[in-house]
Amino acid sequence: MRTQNALSRSQESAEAHEMRLSIDRERHAKSRASETFTQRETRLSSQRNRTDVARSCESVEGRQARLESDRELHAESRASETYTQRETRLSSQRSRTDAARSSEMSSVKNVVQLLGSGTTNCLEMRLLIYHKNGTEFKRFGELGRTNSVRHK
């Protein structure tokens, strides 16, 4: 059956190909509209696993070709985006970065509270204080020691 489908698809015109893809996309969109969160997560997990298996089998040359193609497609999609689309994308990206940074700083505060008692049992901990733009950071000295040490 697959061989027949592959043969008929190889003989279809570009217009027929685009029409078939369009119909397939619509059908997929309809089926996913009623999908539950768990179903979606299962589908995406399965998709990631298939992708990982396929990529683990590809050659170095194949990987380089795929990455080059991905870069070209990425550049093309960015070249055609409007100002509003770009601003929306960048705003969303900033929000994700801010949320990650906030979560990280919350973790740092928890570490400081744990260490505030004066006794540390950790191998090594460092505080990272990020500047607002997130591109630079300063490391402060080790807060922990290999052995439990009472700080004076």
PDB file of C-alpha atoms in Angstrom, residues 17-109:
ATOM      1  CA  HIS A  17       0.748  18.035  -4.393  1.00  0.00           C
ATOM      2  CA  GLU A  18      -0.030  21.438  -2.848  1.00  0.00           C
ATOM      3  CA  MET A  19      -3.756  20.646  -2.830  1.00  0.00           C
ATOM      4  CA  ARG A  20      -3.153  17.297  -1.098  1.00  0.00           C
ATOM      5  CA  LEU A  21      -0.909  18.938   1.505  1.00  0.00           C
ATOM      6  CA  SER A  22      -3.491  21.662   2.127  1.00  0.00           C
ATOM      7  CA  ILE A  23      -6.250  19.088   2.655  1.00  0.00           C
ATOM      8  CA  ASP A  24      -3.976  17.064   4.955  1.00  0.00           C
ATOM      9  CA  ARG A  25      -3.189  20.174   7.033  1.00  0.00           C
ATOM     10  CA  GLU A  26      -6.895  20.988   7.411  1.00  0.00           C
ATOM     11  CA  ARG A  27      -7.687  17.410   8.423  1.00  0.00           C
ATOM     12  CA  HIS A  28      -4.883  17.436  11.001  1.00  0.00           C
ATOM     13  CA  ALA A  29      -6.027  20.790  12.393  1.00  0.00           C
ATOM     14  CA  LYS A  30      -9.582  19.467  12.845  1.00  0.00           C
ATOM     15  CA  SER A  31      -8.406  16.307  14.587  1.00  0.00           C
ATOM     16  CA  ARG A  32      -6.165  18.287  16.942  1.00  0.00           C
ATOM     17  CA  ALA A  33      -8.854  20.827  17.837  1.00  0.00           C
ATOM     18  CA  SER A  34     -10.572  18.306  20.142  1.00  0.00           C
ATOM     19  CA  GLU A  35      -7.318  16.866  21.484  1.00  0.00           C
ATOM     20  CA  THR A  36      -6.867  16.849  25.281  1.00  0.00           C
ATOM     21  CA  PHE A  37      -3.711  18.061  27.017  1.00  0.00           C
ATOM     22  CA  THR A  38      -2.629  14.472  27.751  1.00  0.00           C
ATOM     23  CA  GLN A  39      -3.235  13.384  24.166  1.00  0.00           C
ATOM     24  CA  ARG A  40      -1.228  16.343  22.901  1.00  0.00           C
ATOM     25  CA  GLU A  41       1.663  15.632  25.272  1.00  0.00           C
ATOM     26  CA  THR A  42       1.654  11.952  24.270  1.00  0.00           C
ATOM     27  CA  ARG A  43       1.640  12.849  20.571  1.00  0.00           C
ATOM     28  CA  LEU A  44       4.459  15.382  20.944  1.00  0.00           C
ATOM     29  CA  SER A  45       6.533  13.001  23.068  1.00  0.00           C
ATOM     30  CA  SER A  46       6.147  10.267  20.462  1.00  0.00           C
ATOM     31  CA  GLN A  47       7.067  12.745  17.731  1.00  0.00           C
ATOM     32  CA  ARG A  48      10.215  13.814  19.630  1.00  0.00           C
ATOM     33  CA  ASN A  49      11.202  10.166  20.098  1.00  0.00           C
ATOM     34  CA  ARG A  50      10.817   9.437  16.374  1.00  0.00           C
ATOM     35  CA  THR A  51      12.837  12.542  15.534  1.00  0.00           C
ATOM     36  CA  ASP A  52      15.578  11.556  17.989  1.00  0.00           C
ATOM     37  CA  VAL A  53      15.795   8.046  16.526  1.00  0.00           C
ATOM     38  CA  ALA A  54      15.952   9.386  12.964  1.00  0.00           C
ATOM     39  CA  ARG A  55      18.640  11.914  13.882  1.00  0.00           C
ATOM     40  CA  SER A  56      20.710   9.315  15.719  1.00  0.00           C
ATOM     41  CA  CYS A  57      20.892   7.316  12.477  1.00  0.00           C
ATOM     42  CA  GLU A  58      21.872  10.173  10.166  1.00  0.00           C
ATOM     43  CA  SER A  59      25.406  10.609   8.874  1.00  0.00           C
ATOM     44  CA  VAL A  60      27.608  13.608   9.618  1.00  0.00           C
ATOM     45  CA  GLU A  61      27.039  14.858   6.068  1.00  0.00           C
ATOM     46  CA  GLY A  62      23.291  14.349   6.406  1.00  0.00           C
ATOM     47  CA  ARG A  63      23.259  16.268   9.680  1.00  0.00           C
ATOM     48  CA  GLN A  64      25.214  19.143   8.135  1.00  0.00           C
ATOM     49  CA  ALA A  65      22.824  19.251   5.166  1.00  0.00           C
ATOM     50  CA  ARG A  66      19.785  19.235   7.498  1.00  0.00           C
ATOM     51  CA  LEU A  67      21.225  22.018   9.660  1.00  0.00           C
ATOM     52  CA  GLU A  68      22.047  24.123   6.590  1.00  0.00           C
ATOM     53  CA  SER A  69      18.536  23.616   5.232  1.00  0.00           C
ATOM     54  CA  ASP A  70      17.050  24.526   8.636  1.00  0.00           C
ATOM     55  CA  ARG A  71      19.142  27.708   8.730  1.00  0.00           C
ATOM     56  CA  GLU A  72      17.974  28.702   5.249  1.00  0.00           C
ATOM     57  CA  LEU A  73      14.305  28.059   6.085  1.00  0.00           C
ATOM     58  CA  HIS A  74      14.704  29.990   9.326  1.00  0.00           C
ATOM     59  CA  ALA A  75      16.255  32.958   7.507  1.00  0.00           C
ATOM     60  CA  GLU A  76      13.488  32.897   4.875  1.00  0.00           C
ATOM     61  CA  SER A  77      10.737  32.866   7.495  1.00  0.00           C
ATOM     62  CA  ARG A  78      12.339  35.760   9.363  1.00  0.00           C
ATOM     63  CA  ALA A  79      12.825  37.736   6.140  1.00  0.00           C
ATOM     64  CA  SER A  80       9.111  37.622   5.372  1.00  0.00           C
ATOM     65  CA  GLU A  81       7.842  38.484   8.869  1.00  0.00           C
ATOM     66  CA  THR A  82       6.171  41.831   9.427  1.00  0.00           C
ATOM     67  CA  TYR A  83       7.180  44.383  12.037  1.00  0.00           C
ATOM     68  CA  THR A  84       4.232  43.364  14.232  1.00  0.00           C
ATOM     69  CA  GLN A  85       5.078  39.662  13.929  1.00  0.00           C
ATOM     70  CA  ARG A  86       8.700  40.395  14.832  1.00  0.00           C
ATOM     71  CA  GLU A  87       7.706  42.485  17.858  1.00  0.00           C
ATOM     72  CA  THR A  88       5.288  39.786  19.015  1.00  0.00           C
ATOM     73  CA  ARG A  89       7.963  37.093  18.644  1.00  0.00           C
ATOM     74  CA  LEU A  90      10.589  39.155  20.476  1.00  0.00           C
ATOM     75  CA  SER A  91       8.151  40.098  23.248  1.00  0.00           C
ATOM     76  CA  SER A  92       7.285  36.447  23.768  1.00  0.00           C
ATOM     77  CA  GLN A  93      10.979  35.557  23.788  1.00  0.00           C
ATOM     78  CA  ARG A  94      11.667  38.272  26.407  1.00  0.00           C
ATOM     79  CA  SER A  95       8.797  36.997  28.554  1.00  0.00           C
ATOM     80  CA  ARG A  96      10.192  33.456  28.504  1.00  0.00           C
ATOM     81  CA  THR A  97      13.669  34.754  29.372  1.00  0.00           C
ATOM     82  CA  ASP A  98      12.325  36.899  32.217  1.00  0.00           C
ATOM     83  CA  ALA A  99      10.307  33.979  33.603  1.00  0.00           C
ATOM     84  CA  ALA A 100      13.366  31.712  33.508  1.00  0.00           C
ATOM     85  CA  ARG A 101      15.517  34.376  35.163  1.00  0.00           C
ATOM     86  CA  SER A 102      12.871  34.977  37.844  1.00  0.00           C
ATOM     87  CA  SER A 103      12.696  31.258  38.566  1.00  0.00           C
ATOM     88  CA  GLU A 104      16.476  31.089  38.780  1.00  0.00           C
ATOM     89  CA  MET A 105      16.669  34.041  41.162  1.00  0.00           C
ATOM     90  CA  SER A 106      13.968  32.420  43.317  1.00  0.00           C
ATOM     91  CA  SER A 107      16.173  29.318  43.528  1.00  0.00           C
ATOM     92  CA  VAL A 108      19.150  31.492  44.491  1.00  0.00           C
ATOM     93  CA  LYS A 109      17.094  33.133  47.261  1.00  0.00           C
TER      94      LYS A 109
END
